[in-house]
XYZ file of N, CA, C and O in Angstrom:
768
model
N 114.147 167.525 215.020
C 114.180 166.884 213.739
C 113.003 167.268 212.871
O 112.974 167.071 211.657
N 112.430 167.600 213.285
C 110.803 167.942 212.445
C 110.751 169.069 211.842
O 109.853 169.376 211.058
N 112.133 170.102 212.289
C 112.131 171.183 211.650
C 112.704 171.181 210.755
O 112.471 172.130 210.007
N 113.686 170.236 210.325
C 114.417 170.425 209.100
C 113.650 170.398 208.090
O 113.488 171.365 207.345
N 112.889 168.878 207.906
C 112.110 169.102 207.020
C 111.148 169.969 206.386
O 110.866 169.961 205.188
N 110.609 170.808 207.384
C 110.017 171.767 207.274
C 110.929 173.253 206.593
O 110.216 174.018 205.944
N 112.042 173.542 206.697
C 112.902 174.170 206.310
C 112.779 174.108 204.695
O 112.442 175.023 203.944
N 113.335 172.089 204.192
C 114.026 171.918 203.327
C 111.836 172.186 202.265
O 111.632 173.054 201.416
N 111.309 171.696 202.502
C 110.096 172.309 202.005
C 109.683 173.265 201.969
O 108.596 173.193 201.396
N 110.018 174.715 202.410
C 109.804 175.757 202.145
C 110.632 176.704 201.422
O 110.279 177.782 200.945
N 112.464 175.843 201.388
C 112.787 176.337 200.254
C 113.066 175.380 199.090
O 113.954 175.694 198.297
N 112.460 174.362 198.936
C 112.226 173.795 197.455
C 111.163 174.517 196.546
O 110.838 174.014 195.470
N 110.831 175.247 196.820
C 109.678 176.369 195.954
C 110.875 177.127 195.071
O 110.952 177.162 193.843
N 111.931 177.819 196.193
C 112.278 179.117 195.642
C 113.736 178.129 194.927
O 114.249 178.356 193.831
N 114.053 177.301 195.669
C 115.206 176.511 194.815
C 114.921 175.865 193.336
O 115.841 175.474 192.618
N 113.636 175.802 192.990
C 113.144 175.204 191.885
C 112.965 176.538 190.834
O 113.457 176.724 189.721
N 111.951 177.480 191.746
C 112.290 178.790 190.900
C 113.521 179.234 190.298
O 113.724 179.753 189.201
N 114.428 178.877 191.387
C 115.914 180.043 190.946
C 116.637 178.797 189.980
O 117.663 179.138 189.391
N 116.269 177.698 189.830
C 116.733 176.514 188.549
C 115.840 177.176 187.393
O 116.390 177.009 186.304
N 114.894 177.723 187.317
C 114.181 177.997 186.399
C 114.760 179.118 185.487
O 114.957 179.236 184.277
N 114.931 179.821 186.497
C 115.259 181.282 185.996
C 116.921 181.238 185.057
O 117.254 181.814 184.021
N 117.698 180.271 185.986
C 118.826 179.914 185.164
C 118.673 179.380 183.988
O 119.286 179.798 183.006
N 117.654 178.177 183.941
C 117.817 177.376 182.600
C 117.101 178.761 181.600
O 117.570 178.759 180.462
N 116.233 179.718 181.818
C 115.860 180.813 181.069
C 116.876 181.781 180.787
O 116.929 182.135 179.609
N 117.415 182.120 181.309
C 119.046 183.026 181.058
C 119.863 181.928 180.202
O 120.078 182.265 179.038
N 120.333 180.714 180.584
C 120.883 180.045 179.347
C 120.136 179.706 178.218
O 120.910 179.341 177.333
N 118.908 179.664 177.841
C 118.302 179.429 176.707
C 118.422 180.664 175.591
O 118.743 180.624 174.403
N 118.048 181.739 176.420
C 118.149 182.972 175.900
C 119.486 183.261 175.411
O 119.444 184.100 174.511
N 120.618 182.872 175.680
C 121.754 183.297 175.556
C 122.038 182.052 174.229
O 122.721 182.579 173.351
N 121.817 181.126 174.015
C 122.133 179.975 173.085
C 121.378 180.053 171.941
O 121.783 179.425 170.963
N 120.031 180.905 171.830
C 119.091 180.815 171.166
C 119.162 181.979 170.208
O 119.016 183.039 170.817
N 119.345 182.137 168.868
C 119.172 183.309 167.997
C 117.944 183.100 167.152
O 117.678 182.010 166.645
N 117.322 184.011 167.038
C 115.982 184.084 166.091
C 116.670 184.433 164.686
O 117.487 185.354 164.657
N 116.290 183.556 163.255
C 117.043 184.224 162.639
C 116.672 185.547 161.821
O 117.386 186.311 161.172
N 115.694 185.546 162.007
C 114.568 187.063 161.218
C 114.637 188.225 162.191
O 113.964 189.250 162.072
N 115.666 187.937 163.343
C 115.962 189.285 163.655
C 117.486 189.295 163.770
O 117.808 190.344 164.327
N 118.322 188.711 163.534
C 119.682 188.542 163.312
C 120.195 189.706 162.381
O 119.926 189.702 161.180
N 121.149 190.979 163.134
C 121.689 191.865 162.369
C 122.396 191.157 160.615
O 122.857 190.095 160.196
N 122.122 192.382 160.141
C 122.649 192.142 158.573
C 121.847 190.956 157.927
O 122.367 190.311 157.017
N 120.672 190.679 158.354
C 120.348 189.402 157.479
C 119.051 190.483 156.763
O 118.768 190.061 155.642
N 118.405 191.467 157.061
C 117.792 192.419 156.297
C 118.697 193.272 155.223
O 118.239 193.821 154.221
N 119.651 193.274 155.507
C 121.092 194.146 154.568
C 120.864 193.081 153.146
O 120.903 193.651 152.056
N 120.709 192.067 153.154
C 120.849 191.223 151.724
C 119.314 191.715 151.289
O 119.277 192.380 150.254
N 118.384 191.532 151.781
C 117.082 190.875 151.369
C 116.262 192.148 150.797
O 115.849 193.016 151.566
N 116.098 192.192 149.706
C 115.330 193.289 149.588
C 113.497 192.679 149.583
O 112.827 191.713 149.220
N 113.374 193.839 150.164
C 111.846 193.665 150.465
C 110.647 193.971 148.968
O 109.451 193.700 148.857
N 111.457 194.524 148.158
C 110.567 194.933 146.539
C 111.363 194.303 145.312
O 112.532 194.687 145.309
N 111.084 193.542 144.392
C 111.459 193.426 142.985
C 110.463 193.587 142.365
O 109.304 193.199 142.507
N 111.147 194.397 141.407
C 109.855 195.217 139.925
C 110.652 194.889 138.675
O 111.542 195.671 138.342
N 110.359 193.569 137.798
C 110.978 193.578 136.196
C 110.364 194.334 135.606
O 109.179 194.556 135.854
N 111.259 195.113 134.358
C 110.797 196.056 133.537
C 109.816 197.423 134.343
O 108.644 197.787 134.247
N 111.234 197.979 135.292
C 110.549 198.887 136.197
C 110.734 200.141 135.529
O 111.801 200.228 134.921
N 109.697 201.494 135.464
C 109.640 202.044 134.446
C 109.480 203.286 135.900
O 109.126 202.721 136.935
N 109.698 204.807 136.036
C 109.427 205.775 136.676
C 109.441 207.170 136.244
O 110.495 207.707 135.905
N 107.873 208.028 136.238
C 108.685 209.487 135.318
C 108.393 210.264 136.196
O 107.366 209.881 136.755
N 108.817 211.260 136.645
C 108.959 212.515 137.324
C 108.126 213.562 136.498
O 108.484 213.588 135.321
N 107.192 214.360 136.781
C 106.956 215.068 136.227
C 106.514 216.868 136.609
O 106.189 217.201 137.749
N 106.567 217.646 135.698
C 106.834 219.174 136.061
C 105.694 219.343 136.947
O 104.984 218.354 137.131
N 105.322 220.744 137.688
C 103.717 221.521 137.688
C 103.153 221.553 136.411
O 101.925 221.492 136.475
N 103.631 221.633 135.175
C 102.341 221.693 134.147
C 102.117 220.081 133.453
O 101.374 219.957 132.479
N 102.853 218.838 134.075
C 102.116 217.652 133.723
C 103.043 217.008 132.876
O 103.046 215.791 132.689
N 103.975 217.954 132.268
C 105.013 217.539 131.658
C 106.234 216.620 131.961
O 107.094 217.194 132.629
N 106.535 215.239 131.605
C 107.718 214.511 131.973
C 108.537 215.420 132.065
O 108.571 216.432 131.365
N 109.581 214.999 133.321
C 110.879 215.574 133.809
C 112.461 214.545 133.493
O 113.532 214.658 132.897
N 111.865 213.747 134.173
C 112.361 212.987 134.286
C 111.922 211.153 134.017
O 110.757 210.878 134.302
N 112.746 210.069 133.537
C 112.363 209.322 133.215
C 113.425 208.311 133.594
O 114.591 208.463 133.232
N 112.943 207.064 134.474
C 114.206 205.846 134.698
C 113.426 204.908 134.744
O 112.316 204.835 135.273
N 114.283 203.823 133.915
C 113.906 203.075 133.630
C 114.939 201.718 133.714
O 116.164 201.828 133.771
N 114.388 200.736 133.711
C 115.693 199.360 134.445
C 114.748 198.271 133.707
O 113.564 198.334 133.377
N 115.544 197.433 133.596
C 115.435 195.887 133.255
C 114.938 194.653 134.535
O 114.593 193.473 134.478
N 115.092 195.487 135.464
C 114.957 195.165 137.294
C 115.467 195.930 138.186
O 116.641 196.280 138.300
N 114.293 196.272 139.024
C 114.703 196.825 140.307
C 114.328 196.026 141.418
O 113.397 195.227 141.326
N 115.153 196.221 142.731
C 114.898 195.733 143.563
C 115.130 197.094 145.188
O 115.885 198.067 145.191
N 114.463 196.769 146.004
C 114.372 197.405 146.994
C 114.608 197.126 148.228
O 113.812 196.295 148.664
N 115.603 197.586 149.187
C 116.701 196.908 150.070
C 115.481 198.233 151.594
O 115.443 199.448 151.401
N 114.855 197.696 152.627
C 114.697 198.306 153.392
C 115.388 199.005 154.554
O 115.060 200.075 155.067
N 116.192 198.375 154.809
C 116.711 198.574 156.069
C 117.471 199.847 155.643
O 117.587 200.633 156.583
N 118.117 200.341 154.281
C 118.588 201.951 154.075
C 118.039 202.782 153.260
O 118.435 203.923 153.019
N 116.499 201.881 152.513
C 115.672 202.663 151.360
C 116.772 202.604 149.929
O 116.739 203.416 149.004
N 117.448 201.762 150.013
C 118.179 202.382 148.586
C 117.795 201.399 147.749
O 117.400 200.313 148.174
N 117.853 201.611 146.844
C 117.356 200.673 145.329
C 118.177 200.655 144.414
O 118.746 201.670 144.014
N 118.447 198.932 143.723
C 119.134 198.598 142.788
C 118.358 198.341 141.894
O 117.282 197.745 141.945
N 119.187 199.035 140.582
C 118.346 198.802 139.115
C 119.623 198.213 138.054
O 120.762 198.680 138.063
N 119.264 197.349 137.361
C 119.887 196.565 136.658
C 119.484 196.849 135.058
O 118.335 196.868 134.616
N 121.216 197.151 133.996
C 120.354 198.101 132.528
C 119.580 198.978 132.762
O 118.451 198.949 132.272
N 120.033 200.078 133.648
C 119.455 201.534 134.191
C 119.861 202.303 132.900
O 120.861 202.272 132.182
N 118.348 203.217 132.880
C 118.565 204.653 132.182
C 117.672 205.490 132.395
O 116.441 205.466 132.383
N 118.802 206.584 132.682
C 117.945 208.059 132.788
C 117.665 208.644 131.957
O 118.398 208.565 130.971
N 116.591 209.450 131.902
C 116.242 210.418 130.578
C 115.778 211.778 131.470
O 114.808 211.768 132.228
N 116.583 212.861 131.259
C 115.928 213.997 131.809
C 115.663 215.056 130.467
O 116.371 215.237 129.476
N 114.526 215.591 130.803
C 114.480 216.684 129.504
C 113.551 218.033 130.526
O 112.364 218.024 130.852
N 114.031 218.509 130.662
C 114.139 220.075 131.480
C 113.272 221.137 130.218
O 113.257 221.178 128.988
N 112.784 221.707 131.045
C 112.352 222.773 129.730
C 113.989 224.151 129.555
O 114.707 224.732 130.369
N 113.894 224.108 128.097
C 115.097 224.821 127.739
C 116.331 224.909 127.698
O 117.178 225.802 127.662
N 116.265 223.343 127.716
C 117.561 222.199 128.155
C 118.145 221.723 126.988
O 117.831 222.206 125.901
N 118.801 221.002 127.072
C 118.909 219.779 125.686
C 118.671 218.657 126.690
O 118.815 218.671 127.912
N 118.192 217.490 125.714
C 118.039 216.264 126.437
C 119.191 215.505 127.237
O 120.384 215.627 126.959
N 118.813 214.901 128.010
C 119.923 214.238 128.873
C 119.943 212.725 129.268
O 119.141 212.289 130.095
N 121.022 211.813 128.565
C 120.526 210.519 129.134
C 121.615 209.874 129.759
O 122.746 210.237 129.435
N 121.443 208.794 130.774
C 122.512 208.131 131.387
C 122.168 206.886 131.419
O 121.118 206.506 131.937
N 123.021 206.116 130.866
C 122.750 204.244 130.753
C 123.835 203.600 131.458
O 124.937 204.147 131.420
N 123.700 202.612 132.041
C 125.294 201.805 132.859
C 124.143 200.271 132.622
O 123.023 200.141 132.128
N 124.984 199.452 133.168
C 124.765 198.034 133.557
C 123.876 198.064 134.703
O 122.821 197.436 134.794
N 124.570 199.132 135.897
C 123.853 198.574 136.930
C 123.847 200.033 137.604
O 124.624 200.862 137.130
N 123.012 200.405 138.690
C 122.670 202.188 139.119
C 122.164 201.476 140.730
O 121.733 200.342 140.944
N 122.382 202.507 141.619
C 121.923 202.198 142.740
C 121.141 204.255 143.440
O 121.661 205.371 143.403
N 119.780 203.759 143.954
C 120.225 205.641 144.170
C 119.648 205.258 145.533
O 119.038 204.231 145.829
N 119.993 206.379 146.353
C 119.239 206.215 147.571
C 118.273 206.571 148.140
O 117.400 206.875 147.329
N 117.821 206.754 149.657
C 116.509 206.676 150.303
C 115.138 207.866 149.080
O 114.094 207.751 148.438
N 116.203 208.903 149.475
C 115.571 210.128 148.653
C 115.444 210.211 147.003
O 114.939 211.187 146.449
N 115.947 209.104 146.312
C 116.331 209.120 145.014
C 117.273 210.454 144.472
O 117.269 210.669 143.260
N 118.034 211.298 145.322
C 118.183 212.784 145.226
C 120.055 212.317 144.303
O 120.839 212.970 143.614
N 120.023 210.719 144.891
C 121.742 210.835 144.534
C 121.276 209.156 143.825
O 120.589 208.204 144.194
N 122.076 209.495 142.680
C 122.089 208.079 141.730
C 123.723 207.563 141.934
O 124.569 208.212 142.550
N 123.942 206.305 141.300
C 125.640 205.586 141.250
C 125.075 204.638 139.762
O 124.144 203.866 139.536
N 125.978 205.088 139.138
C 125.417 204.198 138.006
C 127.548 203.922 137.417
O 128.528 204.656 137.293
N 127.273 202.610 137.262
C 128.406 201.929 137.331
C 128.248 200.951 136.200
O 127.135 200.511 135.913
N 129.616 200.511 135.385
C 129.668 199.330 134.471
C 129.468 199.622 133.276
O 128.286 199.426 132.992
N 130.243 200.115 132.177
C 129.567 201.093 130.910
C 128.943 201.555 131.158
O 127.903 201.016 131.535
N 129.125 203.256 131.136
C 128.483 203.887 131.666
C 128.108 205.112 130.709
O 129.047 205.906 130.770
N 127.393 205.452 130.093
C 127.843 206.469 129.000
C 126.091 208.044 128.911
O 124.972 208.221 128.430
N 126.805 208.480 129.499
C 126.140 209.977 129.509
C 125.995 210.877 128.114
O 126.928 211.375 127.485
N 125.005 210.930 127.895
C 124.718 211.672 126.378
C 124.034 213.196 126.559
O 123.100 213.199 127.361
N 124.297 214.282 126.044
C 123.625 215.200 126.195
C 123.651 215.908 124.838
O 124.652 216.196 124.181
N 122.018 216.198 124.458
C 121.838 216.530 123.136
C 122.372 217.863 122.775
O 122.574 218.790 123.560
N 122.634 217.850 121.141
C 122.921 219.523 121.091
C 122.216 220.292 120.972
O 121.323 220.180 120.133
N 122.346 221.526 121.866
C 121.743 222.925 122.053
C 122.299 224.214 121.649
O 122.277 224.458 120.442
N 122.746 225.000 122.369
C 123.345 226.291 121.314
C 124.936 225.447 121.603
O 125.923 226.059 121.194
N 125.145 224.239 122.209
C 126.608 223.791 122.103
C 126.658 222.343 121.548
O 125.850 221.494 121.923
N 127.285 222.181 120.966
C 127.377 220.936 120.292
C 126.913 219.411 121.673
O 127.278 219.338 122.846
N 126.257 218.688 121.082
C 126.333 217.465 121.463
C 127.497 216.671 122.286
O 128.584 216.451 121.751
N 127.217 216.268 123.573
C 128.150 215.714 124.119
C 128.482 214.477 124.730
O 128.125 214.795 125.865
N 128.978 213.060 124.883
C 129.268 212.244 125.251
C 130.570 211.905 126.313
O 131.740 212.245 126.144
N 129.998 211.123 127.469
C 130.987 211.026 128.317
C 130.546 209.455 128.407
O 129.475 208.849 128.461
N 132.286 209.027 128.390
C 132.296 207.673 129.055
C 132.869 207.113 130.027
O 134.060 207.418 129.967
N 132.601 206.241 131.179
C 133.300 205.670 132.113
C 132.268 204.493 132.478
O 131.270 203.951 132.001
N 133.235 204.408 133.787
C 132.962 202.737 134.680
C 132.099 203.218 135.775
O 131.525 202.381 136.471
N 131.897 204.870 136.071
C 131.594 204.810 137.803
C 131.278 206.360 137.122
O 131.890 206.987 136.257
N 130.112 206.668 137.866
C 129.439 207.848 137.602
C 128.309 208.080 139.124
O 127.609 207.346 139.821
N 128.626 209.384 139.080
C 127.342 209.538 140.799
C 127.042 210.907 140.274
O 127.818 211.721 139.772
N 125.516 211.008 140.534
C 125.396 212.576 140.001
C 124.152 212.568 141.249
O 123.385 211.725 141.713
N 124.421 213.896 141.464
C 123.610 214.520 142.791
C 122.610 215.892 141.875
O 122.925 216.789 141.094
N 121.295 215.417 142.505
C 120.270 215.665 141.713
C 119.993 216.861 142.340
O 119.574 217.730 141.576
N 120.118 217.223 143.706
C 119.893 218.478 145.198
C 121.008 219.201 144.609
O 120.763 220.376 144.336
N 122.092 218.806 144.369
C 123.143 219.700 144.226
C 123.431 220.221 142.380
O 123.854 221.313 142.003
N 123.136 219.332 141.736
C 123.298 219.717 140.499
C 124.893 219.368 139.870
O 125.512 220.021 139.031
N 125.314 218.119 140.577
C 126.054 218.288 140.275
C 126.627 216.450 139.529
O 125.801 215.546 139.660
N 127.592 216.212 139.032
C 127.844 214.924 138.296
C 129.676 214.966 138.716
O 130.461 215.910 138.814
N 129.866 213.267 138.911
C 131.467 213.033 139.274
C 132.017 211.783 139.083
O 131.216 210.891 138.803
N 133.007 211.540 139.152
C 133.551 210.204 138.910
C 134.852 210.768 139.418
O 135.248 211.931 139.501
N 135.604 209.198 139.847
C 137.055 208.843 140.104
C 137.658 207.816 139.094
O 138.705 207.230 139.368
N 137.002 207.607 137.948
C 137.242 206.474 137.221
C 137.851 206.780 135.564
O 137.116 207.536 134.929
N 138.761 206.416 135.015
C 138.778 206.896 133.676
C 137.358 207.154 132.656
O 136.553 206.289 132.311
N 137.341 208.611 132.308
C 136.406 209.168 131.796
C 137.176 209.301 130.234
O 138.359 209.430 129.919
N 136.034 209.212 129.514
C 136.545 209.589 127.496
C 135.209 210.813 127.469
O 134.047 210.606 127.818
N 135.740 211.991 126.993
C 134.422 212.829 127.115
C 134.629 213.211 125.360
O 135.691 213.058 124.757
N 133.656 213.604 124.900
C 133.434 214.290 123.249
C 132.641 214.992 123.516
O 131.655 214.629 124.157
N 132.870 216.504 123.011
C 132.121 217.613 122.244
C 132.328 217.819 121.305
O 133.524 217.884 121.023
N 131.645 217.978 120.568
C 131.906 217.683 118.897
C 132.538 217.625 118.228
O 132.045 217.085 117.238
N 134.038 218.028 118.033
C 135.123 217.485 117.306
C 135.641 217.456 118.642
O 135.944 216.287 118.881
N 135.842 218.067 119.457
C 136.692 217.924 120.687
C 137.176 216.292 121.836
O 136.250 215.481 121.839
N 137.549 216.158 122.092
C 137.417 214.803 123.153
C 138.418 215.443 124.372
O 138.980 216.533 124.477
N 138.382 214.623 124.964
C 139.128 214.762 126.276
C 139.300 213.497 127.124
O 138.412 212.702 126.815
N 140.006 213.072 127.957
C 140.400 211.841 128.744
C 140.817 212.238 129.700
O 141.800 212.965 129.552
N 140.335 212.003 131.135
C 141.116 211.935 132.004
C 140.678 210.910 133.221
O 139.736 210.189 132.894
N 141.110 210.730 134.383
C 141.370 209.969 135.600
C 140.389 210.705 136.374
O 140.793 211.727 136.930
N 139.116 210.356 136.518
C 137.853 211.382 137.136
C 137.779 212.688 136.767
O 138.461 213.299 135.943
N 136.719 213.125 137.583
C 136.298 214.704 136.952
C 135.162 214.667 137.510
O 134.467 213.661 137.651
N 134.791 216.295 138.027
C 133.496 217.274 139.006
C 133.053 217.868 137.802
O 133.655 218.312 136.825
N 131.584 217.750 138.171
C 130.784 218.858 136.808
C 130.102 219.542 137.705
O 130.052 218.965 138.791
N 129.471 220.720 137.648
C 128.747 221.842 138.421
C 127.918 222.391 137.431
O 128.255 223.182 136.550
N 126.645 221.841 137.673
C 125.996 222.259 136.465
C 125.321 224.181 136.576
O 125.183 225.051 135.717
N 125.143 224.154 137.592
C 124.408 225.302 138.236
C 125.419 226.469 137.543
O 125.027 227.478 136.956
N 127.570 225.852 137.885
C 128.450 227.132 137.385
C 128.632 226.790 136.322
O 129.415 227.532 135.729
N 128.170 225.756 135.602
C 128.981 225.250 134.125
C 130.152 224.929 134.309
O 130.939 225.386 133.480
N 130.741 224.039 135.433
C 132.182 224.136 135.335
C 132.472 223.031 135.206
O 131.617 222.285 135.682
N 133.505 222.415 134.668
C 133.743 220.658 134.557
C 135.771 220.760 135.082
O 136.512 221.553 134.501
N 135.984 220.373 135.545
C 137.271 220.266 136.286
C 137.450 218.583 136.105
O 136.860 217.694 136.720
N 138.340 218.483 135.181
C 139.380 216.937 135.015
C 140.249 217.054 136.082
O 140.946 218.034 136.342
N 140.150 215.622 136.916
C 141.105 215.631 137.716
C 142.525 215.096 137.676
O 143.359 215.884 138.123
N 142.917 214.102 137.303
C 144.294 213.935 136.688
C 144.335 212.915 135.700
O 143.437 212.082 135.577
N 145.993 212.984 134.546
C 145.977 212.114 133.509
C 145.151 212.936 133.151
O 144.111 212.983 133.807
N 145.297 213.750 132.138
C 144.249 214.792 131.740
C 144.855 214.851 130.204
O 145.882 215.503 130.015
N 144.138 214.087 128.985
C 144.487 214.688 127.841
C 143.610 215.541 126.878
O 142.529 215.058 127.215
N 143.339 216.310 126.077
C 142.742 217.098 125.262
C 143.137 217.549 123.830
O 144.069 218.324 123.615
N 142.444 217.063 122.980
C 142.626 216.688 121.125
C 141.504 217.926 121.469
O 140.523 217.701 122.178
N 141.801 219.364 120.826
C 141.030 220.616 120.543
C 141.002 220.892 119.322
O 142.059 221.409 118.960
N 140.281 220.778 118.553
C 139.382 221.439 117.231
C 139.264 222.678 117.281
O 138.388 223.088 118.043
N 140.131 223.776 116.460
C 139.821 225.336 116.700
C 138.662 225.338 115.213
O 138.543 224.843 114.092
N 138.048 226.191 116.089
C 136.583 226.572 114.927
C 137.652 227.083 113.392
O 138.719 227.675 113.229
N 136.508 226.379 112.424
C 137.555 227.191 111.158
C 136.980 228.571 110.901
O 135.822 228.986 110.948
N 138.081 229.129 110.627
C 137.709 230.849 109.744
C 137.017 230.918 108.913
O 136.801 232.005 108.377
C-alpha cells in the first residue's frame, strides 16, 4: 500500500504539466491578436499627406515631372498610394506639355504605373501637331513602358478631329494609338 501513493505523487508533476500544456494549445487556438490579423493592414494606410505635392526632376535640375493631389494616402503592405483630385504634369524637353487630372489615381510600389479613374481628362499641348484632349472614366499609363490605355468609353479631340470609342492602347515610343471597339471618327480634311 505505500507504494501507490508514492506512484500517484510522482506522476502528479507530469499530470499537472500535461493539463498545462493543453490549457496552452487551447488558448492559443481561441485567441487572435488583432494587429496581426491578415487583411487588417490591407485597409490601413500607414501615410496621409493633404495637399500632397511631388516633382521629378531631369540631370540638369529641371522639373520632369509633377503630381499633385488634394490627399494622399499610403497603404504598406503593397507600397501603393492613393491620391484624391490627382494631377499629372509632365513636360519632357522637346515635348509638348502633358497633363492628366481624374477624381481619384492610385500608382504603385515603383510609381512606374499610375490608374487614374472618375473624370478623367488627358491634355496634351500643341507642338508641330495640333493640341489634344482625351476623355474617359479609367485611364492606366505605364511610365517603364511608355505606354497609356483604357477599357472604358474614351472622347478623344485633335483639333478639328474627334474620335470615340470603347477603350484604346497608345504606344508612345511607336506613335501608335489603336481604338478598340465602337469606334467613331468626325475627320476634318486640311483645306486647300
Amino acid at each position: 500500500m505505500s507504494m501507490l501513493p508514492d506512484r500517484a505523487a510522482r506522476a502528479f508533476p507530469l499530470l499537472l504539466l500535461g493539463l498545462m500544456a493543453g490549457m496552452a494549445v487551447m488558448l492559443d487556438r481561441v485567441t487572435e491578436v488583432p494587429s496581426f490579423a491578415p487583411g487588417a493592414a490591407d485597409r490601413t494606410p500607414d501615410l496621409r499627406i493633404s495637399h500632397f505635392a511631388a516633382i521629378g526632376h531631369g540631370e540638369d535640375g529641371k522639373p520632369l515631372y509633377q503630381l499633385k493631389a488634394d490627399q494622399m494616402r499610403h497603404y504598406p503592405n503593397d507600397g501603393r498610394s492613393e491620391f484624391e483630385r490627382a494631377s499629372l504634369q509632365r513636360t519632357l524637353p522637346g515635348e509638348p506639355a502633358l497633363s492628366v487630372q481624374a477624381d481619384k489615381a492610385t500608382a504603385n510600389a515603383g510609381g512606374d504605373q499610375l490608374w487614374f479613374e472618375q473624370d478623367v481628362l488627358l491634355a496634351r499641348a500643341a507642338g508641330e501637331t495640333p493640341a489634344v484632349q482625351l476623355r474617359t472614366s479609367r485611364l492606366q499609363l505605364d511610365a517603364r513602358l511608355g505606354q497609356a490605355s483604357s477599357d472604358a468609353p474614351t472622347k478623344l479631340r485633335m483639333g478639328a478631329d474627334q474620335a470615340s470609342s470603347t477603350g484604346f492602347h497608345y504606344d508612345h515610343d511607336q506613335a501608335r494609338l489603336k481604338l478598340s471597339s465602337k469606334v467613331s471618327i468626325d475627320y476634318a480634311p486640311p483645306k486647300r
